[in-house]
Amino acid sequence: MSGPPARTGPIGAGGLELRELECFLVLSEELHFGRTGTRLYVSQSRVSQLLRALESRIGARLVDRTCRRVRLTPLGEEFRASLHPAYDALRATVERARTAARGVEGRLAVGFQGTADDQIMQVIDAFHAQHPQCTTQIVEIPLSDPFGALRSGTVDVAVLLLPVTEPDLVLGPVFSSQPLTVALSVRHPLASRTALDAEELTELPLISPDEPAPPYWRTVQAPTTTPAGLPIPAGPRVSTLQEGLTLTAAGRGGMLLCRPTADYHGRRDVVFVPVTGLPESVQGVVHHAARETARVRAFTAAVRAVTAVTSPPAGHPERASAAGNVT
């Protein structure tokens, strides 16, 4: 008769701490203590504490940092290369065990940006019809932080504006593209127009999402040049859609929104003028690569079932765009 599994000894003086390993991996990607803290939802000083604790366990420095620069030591580079696949495998193993124990039950947190429109609600209804034992929580994702909630585990899956090229995130099915409008103050000289061409945006500062959204994503939501290469003035940066609309109403600039969001957020001091010449807005379903569960897969299947009915077929011009604006 076999006994209980043998206990492994602790790593270092205080045992293995997964939070320290997670902190090191994020820092090795960001090479910035502030951005690492933002991604982990902890303070910059806490990042330093976790790193010092890990270095103490190992007995050597993993990161060289000065007031101007953060970089991995040679040992840190070697440690990251060995740790990353092992850490991802460990998280995936734990999540698979949890999923097997629960099945498509429990709670699924679904994030959205801008507006949880009719199509998103159709997906949620279809998901509930197939899996009545699983409840959903609907969470708004800040405009300035599209990926943070997925990385922190606040949401399990999110409907986000494209593009999404993050190495730790998985892009699933996409929704149909939507035409763009530009939100303007009713007092703006262009507010009386029935449509604008993208080249006319040279006359209008564009309000854009703030950090920690990455530059490539922010540039798609608020282009810095027209299709012909002419510069578009930069307007204020904002954290939320409501901040953007408030600054729009105050005449501080314009904001690109897709038609469904414009219709949902209509207000008396803002008009929405259609814009031609830019790629249409597209949203996609995104989850964290290390946190794919039966619930996430079931939600993705519900998206495919709904979009197969309501979206244009593959190859249709409206499905060709890989970029998106607020929708």
Short mmCIF file of C-alpha atoms in Angstrom, two decimals:
data_model
loop_
_atom_site.label_atom_id
_atom_site.label_comp_id
_atom_site.label_asym_id
_atom_site.label_seq_id
_atom_site.Cartn_x
_atom_site.Cartn_y
_atom_site.Cartn_z
CA MET A 1 0.00 0.00 0.00
CA SER A 2 1.52 3.28 -1.07
CA GLY A 3 1.78 6.18 1.29
CA PRO A 4 1.21 9.90 0.65
CA PRO A 5 3.39 11.67 -1.92
CA ALA A 6 6.82 12.61 -0.68
CA ARG A 7 7.08 16.25 0.35
CA THR A 8 9.54 18.34 -1.57
CA GLY A 9 11.78 20.70 0.27
CA PRO A 10 11.45 24.49 -0.02
CA ILE A 11 13.30 26.43 -2.67
CA GLY A 12 15.64 28.87 -1.00
CA ALA A 13 15.19 30.03 2.58
CA GLY A 14 11.48 30.74 2.40
CA GLY A 15 10.03 28.34 -0.16
CA LEU A 16 8.77 28.93 -3.68
CA GLU A 17 6.54 32.01 -4.12
CA LEU A 18 4.62 32.06 -7.39
CA ARG A 19 3.90 35.79 -7.04
CA GLU A 20 7.63 36.49 -7.11
CA LEU A 21 8.04 34.44 -10.26
CA GLU A 22 5.08 36.18 -11.91
CA CYS A 23 6.52 39.57 -10.99
CA PHE A 24 9.92 38.66 -12.45
CA LEU A 25 8.39 37.43 -15.72
CA VAL A 26 6.31 40.58 -16.18
CA LEU A 27 9.30 42.79 -15.31
CA SER A 28 11.43 40.89 -17.83
CA GLU A 29 8.86 41.87 -20.51
CA GLU A 30 8.29 45.47 -19.46
CA LEU A 31 11.80 46.37 -18.18
CA HIS A 32 10.05 49.09 -16.20
CA PHE A 33 8.99 48.89 -12.55
CA GLY A 34 6.05 51.26 -12.96
CA ARG A 35 4.52 49.41 -15.93
CA THR A 36 5.10 46.08 -14.18
CA GLY A 37 3.18 47.34 -11.16
CA THR A 38 0.37 48.53 -13.41
CA ARG A 39 0.03 45.12 -15.06
CA LEU A 40 0.08 43.31 -11.72
CA TYR A 41 -2.12 45.88 -9.96
CA VAL A 42 0.47 46.48 -7.24
CA SER A 43 2.66 49.43 -6.30
CA GLN A 44 6.11 50.00 -7.74
CA SER A 45 7.62 49.44 -4.28
CA ARG A 46 5.84 46.07 -4.08
CA VAL A 47 7.46 45.07 -7.39
CA SER A 48 10.85 45.93 -5.88
CA GLN A 49 10.07 43.89 -2.75
CA LEU A 50 9.06 40.82 -4.76
CA LEU A 51 12.15 41.04 -6.94
CA ARG A 52 14.49 41.42 -3.94
CA ALA A 53 12.87 38.41 -2.27
CA LEU A 54 13.34 36.28 -5.38
CA GLU A 55 16.96 37.38 -5.80
CA SER A 56 17.56 36.55 -2.14
CA ARG A 57 16.20 33.03 -2.65
CA ILE A 58 18.41 32.50 -5.69
CA GLY A 59 21.45 34.21 -4.21
CA ALA A 60 22.29 36.49 -7.11
CA ARG A 61 21.01 39.52 -8.97
CA LEU A 62 18.57 38.88 -11.79
CA VAL A 63 18.00 42.51 -12.79
CA ASP A 64 20.34 45.46 -13.12
CA ARG A 65 18.54 48.74 -12.54
CA THR A 66 19.67 52.35 -12.52
CA CYS A 67 17.72 55.59 -12.53
CA ARG A 68 17.62 55.41 -16.35
CA ARG A 69 17.62 51.76 -17.31
CA VAL A 70 16.35 48.33 -16.32
CA ARG A 71 17.81 45.20 -17.89
CA LEU A 72 18.24 41.54 -17.07
CA THR A 73 21.60 40.21 -15.94
CA PRO A 74 22.99 37.22 -17.89
CA LEU A 75 21.68 34.99 -15.09
CA GLY A 76 18.33 36.76 -15.32
CA GLU A 77 18.14 36.07 -19.05
CA GLU A 78 18.92 32.40 -18.48
CA PHE A 79 16.43 32.18 -15.62
CA ARG A 80 13.65 33.78 -17.71
CA ALA A 81 14.24 31.39 -20.62
CA SER A 82 13.95 28.39 -18.32
CA LEU A 83 11.15 29.72 -16.15
CA HIS A 84 8.64 30.92 -18.76
CA PRO A 85 7.56 27.55 -20.20
CA ALA A 86 7.56 25.92 -16.76
CA TYR A 87 5.46 28.70 -15.25
CA ASP A 88 2.94 28.62 -18.12
CA ALA A 89 2.69 24.84 -17.88
CA LEU A 90 2.09 24.99 -14.13
CA ARG A 91 -0.70 27.54 -14.48
CA ALA A 92 -2.29 25.59 -17.30
CA THR A 93 -2.14 22.36 -15.28
CA VAL A 94 -3.84 23.94 -12.28
CA GLU A 95 -6.50 25.54 -14.48
CA ARG A 96 -7.20 22.27 -16.28
CA ALA A 97 -7.69 20.53 -12.94
CA ARG A 98 -10.06 23.25 -11.76
CA THR A 99 -11.96 23.08 -15.04
CA ALA A 100 -12.28 19.30 -14.88
CA ALA A 101 -13.62 19.54 -11.35
CA ARG A 102 -16.23 22.16 -12.15
CA GLY A 103 -17.10 21.74 -15.82
CA VAL A 104 -19.06 24.59 -17.38
CA GLU A 105 -20.33 25.80 -14.03
CA GLY A 106 -19.53 28.59 -11.63
CA ARG A 107 -18.96 32.13 -12.85
CA LEU A 108 -17.68 33.55 -16.11
CA ALA A 109 -16.56 37.20 -16.06
CA VAL A 110 -16.99 38.80 -19.49
CA GLY A 111 -15.33 42.12 -20.24
CA PHE A 112 -16.46 44.63 -22.85
CA GLN A 113 -15.35 48.02 -24.15
CA GLY A 114 -17.55 50.94 -25.03
CA THR A 115 -20.96 49.27 -25.25
CA ALA A 116 -22.28 45.78 -24.55
CA ASP A 117 -24.41 45.95 -27.69
CA ASP A 118 -27.17 43.64 -28.92
CA GLN A 119 -24.75 41.18 -30.50
CA ILE A 120 -22.75 40.74 -27.29
CA MET A 121 -25.97 40.25 -25.33
CA GLN A 122 -27.12 37.66 -27.90
CA VAL A 123 -23.90 35.74 -27.24
CA ILE A 124 -24.45 35.86 -23.49
CA ASP A 125 -28.05 34.66 -23.92
CA ALA A 126 -26.88 31.80 -26.15
CA PHE A 127 -24.20 30.86 -23.62
CA HIS A 128 -26.76 30.77 -20.79
CA ALA A 129 -29.15 28.67 -22.86
CA GLN A 130 -26.44 26.06 -23.37
CA HIS A 131 -24.95 26.25 -19.86
CA PRO A 132 -27.61 27.28 -17.31
CA GLN A 133 -25.40 26.24 -14.38
CA CYS A 134 -22.87 28.97 -15.20
CA THR A 135 -23.55 32.59 -14.27
CA THR A 136 -21.98 35.55 -16.07
CA GLN A 137 -20.64 38.79 -14.72
CA ILE A 138 -20.39 41.64 -17.21
CA VAL A 139 -17.47 43.99 -16.58
CA GLU A 140 -16.63 47.21 -18.42
CA ILE A 141 -13.00 47.38 -19.54
CA PRO A 142 -11.38 50.85 -19.21
CA LEU A 143 -10.62 52.40 -22.57
CA SER A 144 -7.02 53.08 -21.50
CA ASP A 145 -6.31 49.54 -20.24
CA PRO A 146 -7.72 47.00 -22.70
CA PHE A 147 -5.58 44.06 -21.55
CA GLY A 148 -5.07 44.59 -17.81
CA ALA A 149 -8.26 42.88 -16.65
CA LEU A 150 -7.39 39.72 -18.59
CA ARG A 151 -3.88 39.65 -17.17
CA SER A 152 -5.02 40.19 -13.59
CA GLY A 153 -7.79 37.59 -13.86
CA THR A 154 -10.53 40.17 -13.23
CA VAL A 155 -12.25 38.86 -16.37
CA ASP A 156 -12.02 35.41 -17.97
CA VAL A 157 -12.76 36.55 -21.50
CA ALA A 158 -13.20 39.97 -23.10
CA VAL A 159 -14.64 41.49 -26.24
CA LEU A 160 -11.95 43.98 -27.21
CA LEU A 161 -11.15 46.38 -29.98
CA LEU A 162 -8.63 45.10 -32.50
CA PRO A 163 -5.77 44.88 -33.12
CA VAL A 164 -4.57 42.53 -30.37
CA THR A 165 -0.97 41.33 -30.81
CA GLU A 166 -0.07 40.56 -27.18
CA PRO A 167 2.03 37.37 -26.86
CA ASP A 168 0.24 36.20 -23.70
CA LEU A 169 -3.28 36.72 -25.09
CA VAL A 170 -5.25 34.62 -27.57
CA LEU A 171 -7.54 36.24 -30.16
CA GLY A 172 -10.58 34.13 -31.01
CA PRO A 173 -13.52 34.86 -33.32
CA VAL A 174 -14.28 38.42 -34.41
CA PHE A 175 -17.54 40.29 -34.68
CA SER A 176 -18.70 42.06 -37.81
CA SER A 177 -17.04 45.36 -38.61
CA GLN A 178 -18.86 48.62 -37.97
CA PRO A 179 -18.72 51.99 -39.76
CA LEU A 180 -16.97 54.85 -38.01
CA THR A 181 -18.24 58.20 -36.87
CA VAL A 182 -16.40 61.10 -35.30
CA ALA A 183 -17.92 62.67 -32.18
CA LEU A 184 -17.89 66.48 -32.30
CA SER A 185 -19.16 69.28 -30.14
CA VAL A 186 -22.37 70.75 -31.57
CA ARG A 187 -20.44 74.04 -31.72
CA HIS A 188 -17.63 72.67 -33.90
CA PRO A 189 -17.50 74.06 -37.50
CA LEU A 190 -17.66 70.51 -38.92
CA ALA A 191 -20.67 69.51 -36.82
CA SER A 192 -23.15 70.44 -39.56
CA ARG A 193 -21.56 68.10 -42.12
CA THR A 194 -23.37 64.95 -43.21
CA ALA A 195 -20.06 63.07 -43.62
CA LEU A 196 -16.30 63.62 -43.40
CA ASP A 197 -13.46 62.13 -45.39
CA ALA A 198 -10.47 60.85 -43.41
CA GLU A 199 -8.24 63.48 -45.05
CA GLU A 200 -10.30 66.20 -43.35
CA LEU A 201 -9.20 64.98 -39.92
CA THR A 202 -6.14 67.21 -40.33
CA GLU A 203 -8.42 69.99 -39.05
CA LEU A 204 -9.39 68.11 -35.88
CA PRO A 205 -7.35 67.04 -32.80
CA LEU A 206 -8.31 63.44 -32.04
CA ILE A 207 -8.93 62.41 -28.44
CA SER A 208 -7.15 59.12 -27.77
CA PRO A 209 -6.90 56.43 -25.07
CA ASP A 210 -4.20 56.95 -22.46
CA GLU A 211 -1.61 54.48 -21.18
CA PRO A 212 -1.18 51.69 -20.18
CA ALA A 213 -2.78 50.80 -23.55
CA PRO A 214 0.18 50.04 -25.86
CA PRO A 215 1.11 52.57 -28.57
CA TYR A 216 0.16 50.33 -31.52
CA TRP A 217 -3.36 49.91 -30.11
CA ARG A 218 -3.82 53.60 -29.22
CA THR A 219 -2.68 54.66 -32.70
CA VAL A 220 -5.38 52.54 -34.34
CA GLN A 221 -8.09 54.04 -32.12
CA ALA A 222 -6.86 57.59 -32.82
CA PRO A 223 -4.67 57.70 -35.97
CA THR A 224 -1.83 60.19 -36.09
CA THR A 225 -1.86 60.49 -39.88
CA THR A 226 -4.45 60.33 -42.62
CA PRO A 227 -4.36 57.53 -45.24
CA ALA A 228 -2.44 59.95 -47.47
CA GLY A 229 0.16 60.52 -44.75
CA LEU A 230 -0.90 63.99 -43.59
CA PRO A 231 -0.55 64.62 -39.82
CA ILE A 232 -3.65 64.54 -37.61
CA PRO A 233 -3.35 66.77 -34.52
CA ALA A 234 -3.17 64.95 -31.18
CA GLY A 235 -5.94 65.75 -28.73
CA PRO A 236 -6.17 64.92 -25.01
CA ARG A 237 -5.67 61.38 -23.75
CA VAL A 238 -8.44 59.84 -21.67
CA SER A 239 -9.00 56.80 -19.47
CA THR A 240 -12.67 56.19 -20.21
CA LEU A 241 -15.17 56.70 -22.99
CA GLN A 242 -17.19 59.09 -20.84
CA GLU A 243 -14.13 61.28 -20.28
CA GLY A 244 -13.64 61.40 -24.03
CA LEU A 245 -17.24 62.39 -24.71
CA THR A 246 -17.11 65.07 -22.02
CA LEU A 247 -13.98 66.60 -23.55
CA THR A 248 -15.61 66.35 -26.97
CA ALA A 249 -18.64 68.29 -25.71
CA ALA A 250 -16.24 70.91 -24.30
CA GLY A 251 -14.70 71.40 -27.76
CA ARG A 252 -11.30 69.90 -26.91
CA GLY A 253 -11.26 67.65 -29.96
CA GLY A 254 -13.07 64.83 -31.76
CA MET A 255 -13.27 61.14 -30.94
CA LEU A 256 -13.66 58.20 -33.32
CA LEU A 257 -16.52 55.89 -32.37
CA CYS A 258 -18.30 53.14 -34.25
CA ARG A 259 -21.95 53.65 -35.15
CA PRO A 260 -23.46 51.36 -32.41
CA THR A 261 -21.53 53.20 -29.69
CA ALA A 262 -22.50 56.56 -31.15
CA ASP A 263 -26.17 55.53 -31.17
CA TYR A 264 -25.99 54.26 -27.57
CA HIS A 265 -24.17 57.31 -26.17
CA GLY A 266 -26.12 60.03 -27.95
CA ARG A 267 -26.29 63.35 -26.08
CA ARG A 268 -27.55 66.84 -26.88
CA ASP A 269 -24.15 68.57 -26.84
CA VAL A 270 -22.40 66.07 -29.14
CA VAL A 271 -23.05 65.08 -32.76
CA PHE A 272 -21.71 62.01 -34.57
CA VAL A 273 -20.62 62.54 -38.18
CA PRO A 274 -19.87 59.49 -40.39
CA VAL A 275 -16.21 59.17 -41.49
CA THR A 276 -15.10 57.53 -44.72
CA GLY A 277 -11.63 56.43 -45.77
CA LEU A 278 -10.59 54.63 -42.54
CA PRO A 279 -10.78 50.91 -41.73
CA GLU A 280 -14.03 50.02 -40.03
CA SER A 281 -14.15 49.10 -36.36
CA VAL A 282 -13.76 45.43 -35.39
CA GLN A 283 -13.98 43.65 -32.05
CA GLY A 284 -12.62 40.23 -31.18
CA VAL A 285 -12.98 37.74 -28.34
CA VAL A 286 -9.77 37.51 -26.31
CA HIS A 287 -8.61 35.34 -23.40
CA HIS A 288 -5.36 34.77 -21.54
CA ALA A 289 -3.29 31.94 -22.99
CA ALA A 290 -2.64 30.44 -19.56
CA ARG A 291 -6.29 30.60 -18.45
CA GLU A 292 -8.26 28.77 -21.11
CA THR A 293 -11.07 26.91 -19.36
CA ALA A 294 -14.16 24.96 -20.35
CA ARG A 295 -16.17 28.11 -19.64
CA VAL A 296 -13.99 30.20 -21.94
CA ARG A 297 -14.22 27.60 -24.69
CA ALA A 298 -18.00 27.42 -24.28
CA PHE A 299 -18.30 31.21 -24.52
CA THR A 300 -16.12 31.24 -27.63
CA ALA A 301 -18.36 28.58 -29.16
CA ALA A 302 -21.39 30.77 -28.41
CA VAL A 303 -19.71 33.69 -30.18
CA ARG A 304 -19.07 31.55 -33.25
CA ALA A 305 -22.67 30.33 -33.25
CA VAL A 306 -24.09 33.86 -33.04
CA THR A 307 -21.66 35.51 -35.47
CA ALA A 308 -22.22 32.73 -38.00
CA VAL A 309 -25.81 33.96 -38.19
CA THR A 310 -25.40 37.70 -37.77
CA SER A 311 -21.97 38.42 -39.34
CA PRO A 312 -20.99 38.58 -43.01
CA PRO A 313 -19.49 35.33 -44.34
CA ALA A 314 -15.73 34.72 -44.42
CA GLY A 315 -14.12 36.65 -47.27
CA HIS A 316 -16.75 39.38 -47.20
CA PRO A 317 -15.07 42.83 -47.40
CA GLU A 318 -16.48 43.80 -43.99
CA ARG A 319 -14.57 40.91 -42.38
CA ALA A 320 -11.24 41.82 -43.95
CA SER A 321 -10.25 44.63 -41.56
CA ALA A 322 -7.98 43.68 -38.69
CA ALA A 323 -8.05 47.10 -37.03
CA GLY A 324 -10.70 48.60 -34.78
CA ASN A 325 -11.94 51.77 -33.17
CA VAL A 326 -14.16 52.29 -30.15
CA THR A 327 -17.25 50.18 -30.61
#
